[in-house]
Amino acid sequence: MAEQRRHFSAADIPGFGLTAMAVFVALYLPIVTLVVYSFNASASVAEWGGLSLDWYRKAAGNAEVLNATANSLIIASLAALFSTTLATLAALGTTRRAPFRGMTAVYAAINQPLMVPEIVTAVALLVVTAALKQATGYTGLGYLVMAHTAFCIPFAYLPIRARLEGMDLSFETAAADLYASDWQVFRHVTLPLLLPGILAGAMLAFVTSLDDVVITEFIKSPGQDTLPTYMLGQLRRAMTPDVNAISSMLMGVTILMLFAFFLLTRKKA
Amino acid sequence: MSTLTSERAADTHGIAVQQVVKAFGAGSAAIRALDGVSVDIRQGEFFTLLGPSGCGKTTLLRLIAGFEMPTSGAILLDGADISALPPNRRPVNTVFQSYALFPHLSVAENIGFGLKMMGRSRTEVADRVARMLALIQLEPMASRRITQLSGGQQQRVALARALAPQPKVLLLDEPLSALDAKLRKEMQAELKRLQQETGITFVFVTHDQEEALTMSDRIAVMSAGHIQQVGTPREVYTRPVNRFVASFVGETNFISGEGGADGVRLGNGAVLPVSGAPNGPVTVAIRPEHLMLCASADQGAMAAVVERTVYSGTDTHCHLKLAGGGTLTARLPTLVSGEIGLSVGDKVHVRPTPGAVQLLAD
């Protein structure tokens, strides 16, 4: 026992540091470049012309950008609200009851959007929404909200279910013992204890909706561009640095949301 | 059966458990956690369900609380059948083994939870919470989070939370098992004090026979889904009805012999004085502390050799090998065993103290 043997450490493998560096460069170099160039004074995307906020100003003054931003925020907020509500009900339904036959199949069914290729879902939604538009004459943002709600459900469901599974049923039993009706148990015990999970789920759903290109591109009507599809459209014409500025802002929002998500899920422990 | 139930119900105060069966699972795989249990628990008594794990004591508690429904049978509270009521509609509260205190609420909010759910006014809730905090001597902790409390403090909050709505019955599911030995002793005394002060019926579940003996007015000893014996601690300890009760409650020596008019004759010729022994083979129980060293001519004297001695402070446990086969454990005051210098290999005679020999039913 005189000499303690050193434990195996992955950091001792030759080339560990170099590999790690390479991975981080590949991950972050493009993003750093993008953010740096969003402050470029030059009109070219490739040439540095000094620091400037021009592209942010330009993006903020562009009616199309503002419209796309509004669409993005409306769709993401509503999709997050609806998908989180549905996901909460689904999570309660799959954890707050005795295990039943086919429970695994139900989990898989709820998480369908994670398994079916997005492009397939997009084409399928295109077919359905086209038929609906024809039949009802309604062409508003509702279709996008509906579609985003559907594919956001598993992103909201997973953290909520994880939280519920980690939550001891004895709190709910104790509440029922203390004269709480089923609704009061939910309102005063289950819901407050579940809230961090619900907020985390809503945040993930919001970010997922905000970043979506494929499905939105397929089913949007004219004038219904979201920020990602607007940028994609810009790319087809001439690439201007205001796209850099928009991307940087989008990324900022996403990072903020994910940061909040980690804070909320960490609080659980 | 149902007419019998209603006749008995009319004048019964307290809890009447009648022919309760609780089976888990279905068909041939079903396990009967309770197999026809009947017991009357009197209003205002400290009643303990004692037994090893898996004996059904916690299941019985959960049935009284309403967390489980009986497969058959009925549970009456003050004469009214409560078997079908959900937990929130029974005037019964529980102190859980894990406490199950709400982590998102303060100490005061935890204690006031039941009253709030009952729709009591804000001032009434605050008033009662203040009195409960005083009762458990945790007034300065009112606004603390549950996670900021020690185990013993959490225990007291769990108790106050369950007592605050003034239930007719308080159920306690091994509430002291998570505490260290010293704290457990203090809480035993505190529980007993609270029970006497409030006059509420306490139904206490434990596997600790010493805890049961020191705290209870009456004990039901349970095993394998049945109640083996109901009685005061003294009755259960001194007059166990069968081998299970005798061995589970305290330590016991079992001796087999032949029953007769003069007592129970052992294989080595000694005759233990006990009246009412049936003719034929019988088993008797003698507590280790009811054996004493004696002269060979004394009535009931048994010759033995000291095999091993275990010192335990006040007493010394002497493991004896009986002449003619069998072993006995005698718990002798260390003062006595020390004085005569008892050591391994010594030949001694022991006899039971008067009235110490208990005939067992099986």
Coordinates of C-alpha atoms in Angstrom, one line a residue, chain B:
Chain B
M1 CA -71.1 -11.5 7.4
S2 CA -72.5 -8.2 6.5
T3 CA -75.2 -8.3 9.2
L4 CA -72.5 -9.2 11.7
T5 CA -70.5 -6.2 10.5
S6 CA -73.4 -3.7 11.0
E7 CA -74.3 -5.1 14.4
R8 CA -70.8 -4.7 15.6
A9 CA -70.4 -1.3 14.0
A10 CA -73.0 0.4 16.0
D11 CA -71.1 0.9 19.2
T12 CA -67.5 0.7 18.1
H13 CA -65.2 3.6 18.6
G14 CA -61.8 3.4 17.0
I15 CA -60.8 1.2 14.1
A16 CA -62.3 -2.2 13.3
V17 CA -60.4 -4.3 10.8
Q18 CA -62.7 -7.1 9.7
Q19 CA -61.6 -10.2 7.8
V20 CA -59.3 -8.2 5.5
V21 CA -57.6 -9.9 2.7
K22 CA -55.2 -8.1 0.4
A23 CA -53.8 -10.0 -2.5
F24 CA -51.2 -8.5 -5.0
G25 CA -51.1 -9.9 -8.5
A26 CA -53.7 -12.1 -10.1
G27 CA -54.5 -15.7 -10.5
S28 CA -52.0 -18.3 -9.3
A29 CA -49.2 -15.7 -9.0
A30 CA -51.2 -13.7 -6.5
I31 CA -49.5 -13.1 -3.1
R32 CA -51.7 -12.6 -0.1
A33 CA -50.0 -9.9 1.9
L34 CA -52.9 -10.0 4.3
D35 CA -54.8 -13.2 4.7
G36 CA -57.9 -12.6 6.7
V37 CA -56.8 -10.1 9.3
S38 CA -59.2 -8.9 12.0
V39 CA -58.3 -6.5 14.8
D40 CA -59.9 -3.8 16.9
I41 CA -57.9 -0.7 17.6
R42 CA -59.4 1.3 20.4
Q43 CA -59.8 5.1 20.3
G44 CA -56.9 7.0 21.8
E45 CA -54.5 4.1 22.2
F46 CA -50.9 3.7 21.0
F47 CA -51.2 0.6 18.9
T48 CA -48.2 -1.1 17.3
L49 CA -48.1 -3.5 14.4
L50 CA -44.9 -5.5 15.0
G51 CA -43.4 -8.0 12.7
P52 CA -40.5 -8.9 10.3
S53 CA -40.4 -7.3 6.8
G54 CA -43.0 -8.9 4.5
C55 CA -45.3 -9.8 7.3
G56 CA -48.1 -7.4 6.0
K57 CA -47.8 -4.7 8.7
T58 CA -47.2 -1.9 6.2
T59 CA -49.9 -3.2 3.8
L60 CA -52.4 -3.1 6.7
L61 CA -51.3 0.5 7.4
R62 CA -51.7 1.5 3.8
L63 CA -55.2 0.0 3.7
I64 CA -56.2 2.0 6.8
A65 CA -54.7 5.1 5.1
G66 CA -56.6 4.4 1.8
F67 CA -53.5 4.0 -0.4
E68 CA -54.6 0.4 -1.1
M69 CA -58.1 -1.1 -1.3
P70 CA -58.7 -4.4 0.4
T71 CA -59.4 -7.4 -1.9
S72 CA -62.1 -8.4 0.6
G73 CA -63.1 -7.5 4.1
A74 CA -63.9 -4.1 5.6
I75 CA -62.2 -1.4 7.6
L76 CA -64.5 0.6 10.0
L77 CA -63.6 3.9 11.6
D78 CA -66.0 4.8 14.5
G79 CA -68.5 2.4 13.1
A80 CA -68.5 3.7 9.5
D81 CA -67.0 1.6 6.7
I82 CA -64.2 3.6 5.1
S83 CA -62.8 0.8 2.9
A84 CA -63.9 2.4 -0.3
L85 CA -63.0 6.0 0.5
P86 CA -60.0 7.6 -1.2
P87 CA -57.2 8.8 1.2
N88 CA -58.2 12.5 1.0
R89 CA -61.6 11.7 2.4
R90 CA -60.4 9.8 5.4
P91 CA -59.8 11.6 8.7
V92 CA -56.5 9.7 8.9
N93 CA -53.0 11.0 8.4
T94 CA -49.7 9.3 7.8
V95 CA -46.1 9.9 8.9
F96 CA -44.1 8.3 6.1
Q97 CA -40.9 6.3 6.5
S98 CA -39.2 8.6 4.0
Y99 CA -41.1 11.6 5.6
A100 CA -42.2 12.7 2.0
L101 CA -42.0 16.4 3.0
F102 CA -42.7 18.7 0.1
P103 CA -39.3 20.1 -1.0
H104 CA -40.8 23.1 -2.7
L105 CA -42.5 24.3 0.4
S106 CA -41.3 25.8 3.6
V107 CA -41.6 24.2 7.0
A108 CA -44.7 26.2 7.8
E109 CA -46.3 25.5 4.4
N110 CA -45.7 21.8 4.9
I111 CA -47.4 21.8 8.2
G112 CA -50.3 23.9 7.0
F113 CA -50.8 21.8 3.8
G114 CA -53.5 19.6 5.0
L115 CA -55.6 22.4 6.5
K116 CA -55.2 24.5 3.4
M117 CA -56.4 21.6 1.2
M118 CA -59.4 21.3 3.6
G119 CA -60.2 24.9 2.7
R120 CA -59.6 26.3 6.2
S121 CA -59.2 30.1 6.5
R122 CA -55.8 31.6 6.2
T123 CA -55.9 32.8 9.8
E124 CA -56.9 29.4 11.1
V125 CA -54.1 27.7 9.2
A126 CA -51.5 30.2 10.5
D127 CA -52.8 29.8 14.0
R128 CA -52.6 26.0 13.9
V129 CA -49.2 26.0 12.2
A130 CA -47.9 28.2 15.0
R131 CA -49.2 25.9 17.6
M132 CA -47.8 22.8 15.9
L133 CA -44.4 24.5 15.6
A134 CA -44.5 25.2 19.3
L135 CA -45.5 21.6 20.0
I136 CA -42.4 20.3 18.1
Q137 CA -40.2 23.1 19.4
L138 CA -39.2 24.3 15.9
E139 CA -40.6 27.8 16.0
P140 CA -37.5 29.5 14.6
M141 CA -37.5 27.2 11.6
A142 CA -40.9 28.2 10.2
S143 CA -39.7 29.7 7.0
R144 CA -36.8 27.3 6.4
R145 CA -36.7 25.0 3.4
I146 CA -37.0 21.3 4.2
T147 CA -33.5 20.6 2.8
Q148 CA -32.1 23.0 5.5
L149 CA -33.3 20.7 8.3
S150 CA -31.5 17.8 10.0
G151 CA -33.0 14.3 9.9
G152 CA -34.5 14.7 13.4
Q153 CA -36.0 18.1 12.6
Q154 CA -37.5 16.7 9.3
Q155 CA -39.0 13.9 11.4
R156 CA -40.7 16.3 13.7
V157 CA -42.0 18.4 10.8
A158 CA -43.5 15.3 9.3
L159 CA -45.1 14.5 12.6
A160 CA -46.5 18.1 12.9
R161 CA -47.7 18.0 9.3
A162 CA -49.7 14.9 9.9
L163 CA -51.1 16.0 13.3
A164 CA -52.1 19.6 12.2
P165 CA -55.4 18.6 10.6
Q166 CA -56.3 16.8 13.9
P167 CA -57.0 13.4 12.4
K168 CA -58.9 10.7 14.3
V169 CA -56.0 8.3 13.6
L170 CA -52.3 8.9 13.0
L171 CA -50.5 6.2 11.1
L172 CA -46.7 6.0 11.5
D173 CA -44.7 3.8 9.1
E174 CA -41.4 3.0 10.8
P175 CA -40.8 6.7 11.2
L176 CA -37.8 6.3 13.4
S177 CA -35.8 3.9 11.3
A178 CA -33.7 6.6 9.6
L179 CA -32.5 8.1 12.9
D180 CA -29.4 7.2 14.9
A181 CA -29.8 5.3 18.1
K182 CA -29.7 8.3 20.5
L183 CA -32.1 10.4 18.5
R184 CA -34.4 7.4 18.1
K185 CA -34.7 7.1 21.9
E186 CA -35.5 10.8 22.2
M187 CA -38.1 10.6 19.5
Q188 CA -39.7 7.5 21.1
A189 CA -40.3 9.6 24.2
E190 CA -41.5 12.5 22.2
L191 CA -44.0 10.4 20.2
K192 CA -45.4 8.9 23.4
R193 CA -45.7 12.4 24.8
L194 CA -47.5 13.7 21.7
Q195 CA -49.8 10.8 21.7
Q196 CA -50.8 11.3 25.3
E197 CA -51.2 15.1 24.8
T198 CA -53.3 14.9 21.7
G199 CA -55.3 11.8 22.6
I200 CA -55.2 10.8 18.9
T201 CA -55.2 7.1 18.1
F202 CA -51.6 6.2 17.0
V203 CA -51.1 3.1 14.8
F204 CA -47.3 2.5 14.7
V205 CA -45.6 0.1 12.4
T206 CA -42.2 -1.2 13.4
H207 CA -40.0 -4.3 13.1
D208 CA -38.1 -3.3 16.3
Q209 CA -39.5 -5.3 19.2
E210 CA -37.8 -3.1 21.8
E211 CA -39.4 0.0 20.3
A212 CA -42.8 -1.8 20.3
L213 CA -42.5 -2.9 23.9
T214 CA -41.5 0.5 25.3
M215 CA -44.0 2.7 23.4
S216 CA -47.2 0.7 22.9
D217 CA -50.4 0.4 24.9
R218 CA -51.1 -2.7 22.8
I219 CA -49.1 -4.7 20.2
A220 CA -50.3 -6.9 17.3
V221 CA -47.5 -9.3 16.4
M222 CA -47.8 -10.1 12.7
S223 CA -46.3 -12.8 10.6
A224 CA -47.0 -14.1 7.0
G225 CA -50.1 -12.0 6.5
H226 CA -51.7 -13.1 9.8
I227 CA -51.9 -11.5 13.3
Q228 CA -50.3 -13.9 15.7
Q229 CA -51.2 -12.2 19.0
V230 CA -52.7 -9.0 20.2
G231 CA -51.9 -7.8 23.7
T232 CA -50.2 -5.4 26.0
P233 CA -46.4 -5.4 25.8
R234 CA -46.3 -7.3 29.1
E235 CA -48.8 -10.0 27.8
V236 CA -47.0 -10.4 24.5
Y237 CA -43.6 -10.7 26.3
T238 CA -44.5 -12.8 29.2
R239 CA -47.3 -15.0 27.7
P240 CA -46.5 -15.5 24.0
V241 CA -49.1 -17.7 22.4
N242 CA -46.8 -19.5 20.0
R243 CA -43.2 -20.1 19.0
F244 CA -43.1 -17.2 16.5
V245 CA -44.2 -14.6 19.0
A246 CA -41.9 -16.0 21.7
S247 CA -38.9 -15.8 19.4
F248 CA -39.7 -12.5 17.6
V249 CA -40.4 -10.6 20.8
G250 CA -37.2 -10.8 22.8
E251 CA -34.8 -13.7 23.1
T252 CA -36.1 -17.1 24.2
N253 CA -35.0 -20.6 24.9
F254 CA -37.2 -23.4 23.5
I255 CA -37.2 -26.7 25.3
S256 CA -39.0 -29.8 24.3
G257 CA -40.3 -32.3 26.9
E258 CA -43.1 -34.6 27.9
G259 CA -46.1 -33.0 29.5
G260 CA -47.7 -34.6 32.7
A261 CA -49.5 -33.8 35.9
D262 CA -46.4 -32.5 37.7
G263 CA -45.1 -30.4 34.9
V264 CA -42.9 -30.9 31.9
R265 CA -40.3 -33.7 32.1
L266 CA -37.1 -33.2 30.1
G267 CA -34.9 -35.8 28.5
N268 CA -32.3 -35.4 31.2
G269 CA -34.9 -36.2 34.0
A270 CA -35.4 -32.6 35.2
V271 CA -39.0 -31.6 35.7
L272 CA -40.0 -28.0 35.0
P273 CA -42.8 -26.8 37.2
V274 CA -45.7 -25.7 35.0
S275 CA -49.4 -26.3 35.5
G276 CA -51.9 -27.3 32.8
A277 CA -49.4 -29.1 30.6
P278 CA -51.2 -31.6 28.4
N279 CA -50.0 -35.2 28.4
G280 CA -47.6 -35.9 25.5
P281 CA -44.8 -33.9 23.8
V282 CA -44.8 -30.2 24.4
T283 CA -42.6 -27.1 23.9
V284 CA -42.0 -24.6 26.5
A285 CA -40.3 -21.2 26.3
I286 CA -38.1 -19.7 29.0
R287 CA -36.6 -16.2 28.7
P288 CA -32.8 -16.0 29.3
E289 CA -33.2 -13.6 32.2
H290 CA -35.6 -16.0 33.9
L291 CA -32.9 -18.6 34.4
M292 CA -30.8 -18.6 37.6
L293 CA -28.0 -20.6 39.0
C294 CA -29.1 -23.0 41.7
A295 CA -28.3 -26.0 43.7
S296 CA -28.6 -29.5 42.1
A297 CA -31.4 -30.4 44.5
D298 CA -33.7 -27.5 43.6
Q299 CA -37.0 -28.2 41.8
G300 CA -36.5 -27.9 38.0
A301 CA -32.8 -27.8 38.3
M302 CA -31.0 -28.6 35.0
A303 CA -27.4 -29.8 34.9
A304 CA -25.4 -28.0 32.2
V305 CA -21.8 -27.1 31.1
V306 CA -20.8 -23.5 30.3
E307 CA -19.9 -23.4 26.6
R308 CA -19.4 -19.7 26.1
T309 CA -19.9 -16.4 28.0
V310 CA -20.6 -13.1 26.3
Y311 CA -20.2 -10.0 28.4
S312 CA -22.7 -7.2 27.7
G313 CA -22.3 -4.7 30.5
T314 CA -25.0 -5.2 33.2
D315 CA -25.5 -8.8 32.1
T316 CA -23.5 -11.7 30.9
H317 CA -25.0 -14.1 28.5
C318 CA -24.0 -17.7 29.3
H319 CA -24.5 -20.3 26.6
L320 CA -25.0 -23.6 28.3
K321 CA -25.0 -27.1 27.0
L322 CA -27.6 -29.2 28.8
A323 CA -26.8 -32.6 30.1
G324 CA -28.9 -35.0 28.0
G325 CA -28.8 -32.7 24.9
G326 CA -30.0 -29.2 23.9
T327 CA -28.7 -25.7 24.6
L328 CA -29.8 -22.9 26.8
T329 CA -28.9 -19.2 27.0
A330 CA -29.1 -17.7 30.5
R331 CA -28.8 -14.0 31.0
L332 CA -27.1 -13.6 34.4
P333 CA -26.4 -10.3 36.2
T334 CA -22.7 -9.7 35.7
L335 CA -22.5 -9.1 39.4
V336 CA -23.5 -12.8 40.0
S337 CA -21.5 -14.4 37.2
G338 CA -18.5 -12.4 38.0
E339 CA -18.6 -13.1 41.7
I340 CA -18.5 -16.8 41.3
G341 CA -16.0 -16.6 38.5
L342 CA -18.1 -18.4 35.9
S343 CA -15.9 -19.7 33.0
V344 CA -16.0 -22.0 30.0
G345 CA -16.2 -25.7 31.0
D346 CA -17.7 -25.1 34.4
K347 CA -20.4 -27.5 35.5
V348 CA -23.5 -25.6 36.8
H349 CA -27.2 -26.1 37.6
V350 CA -29.8 -23.6 36.4
R351 CA -33.5 -23.4 37.1
P352 CA -36.3 -21.2 35.9
T353 CA -37.6 -18.5 38.2
P354 CA -41.2 -19.2 39.5
G355 CA -43.8 -18.7 36.8
A356 CA -41.2 -18.2 34.0
V357 CA -42.0 -21.4 32.1
Q358 CA -44.4 -20.7 29.2
L359 CA -46.3 -23.5 27.5
L360 CA -46.5 -22.9 23.7
A361 CA -49.4 -23.8 21.5
D362 CA -47.1 -25.3 18.9

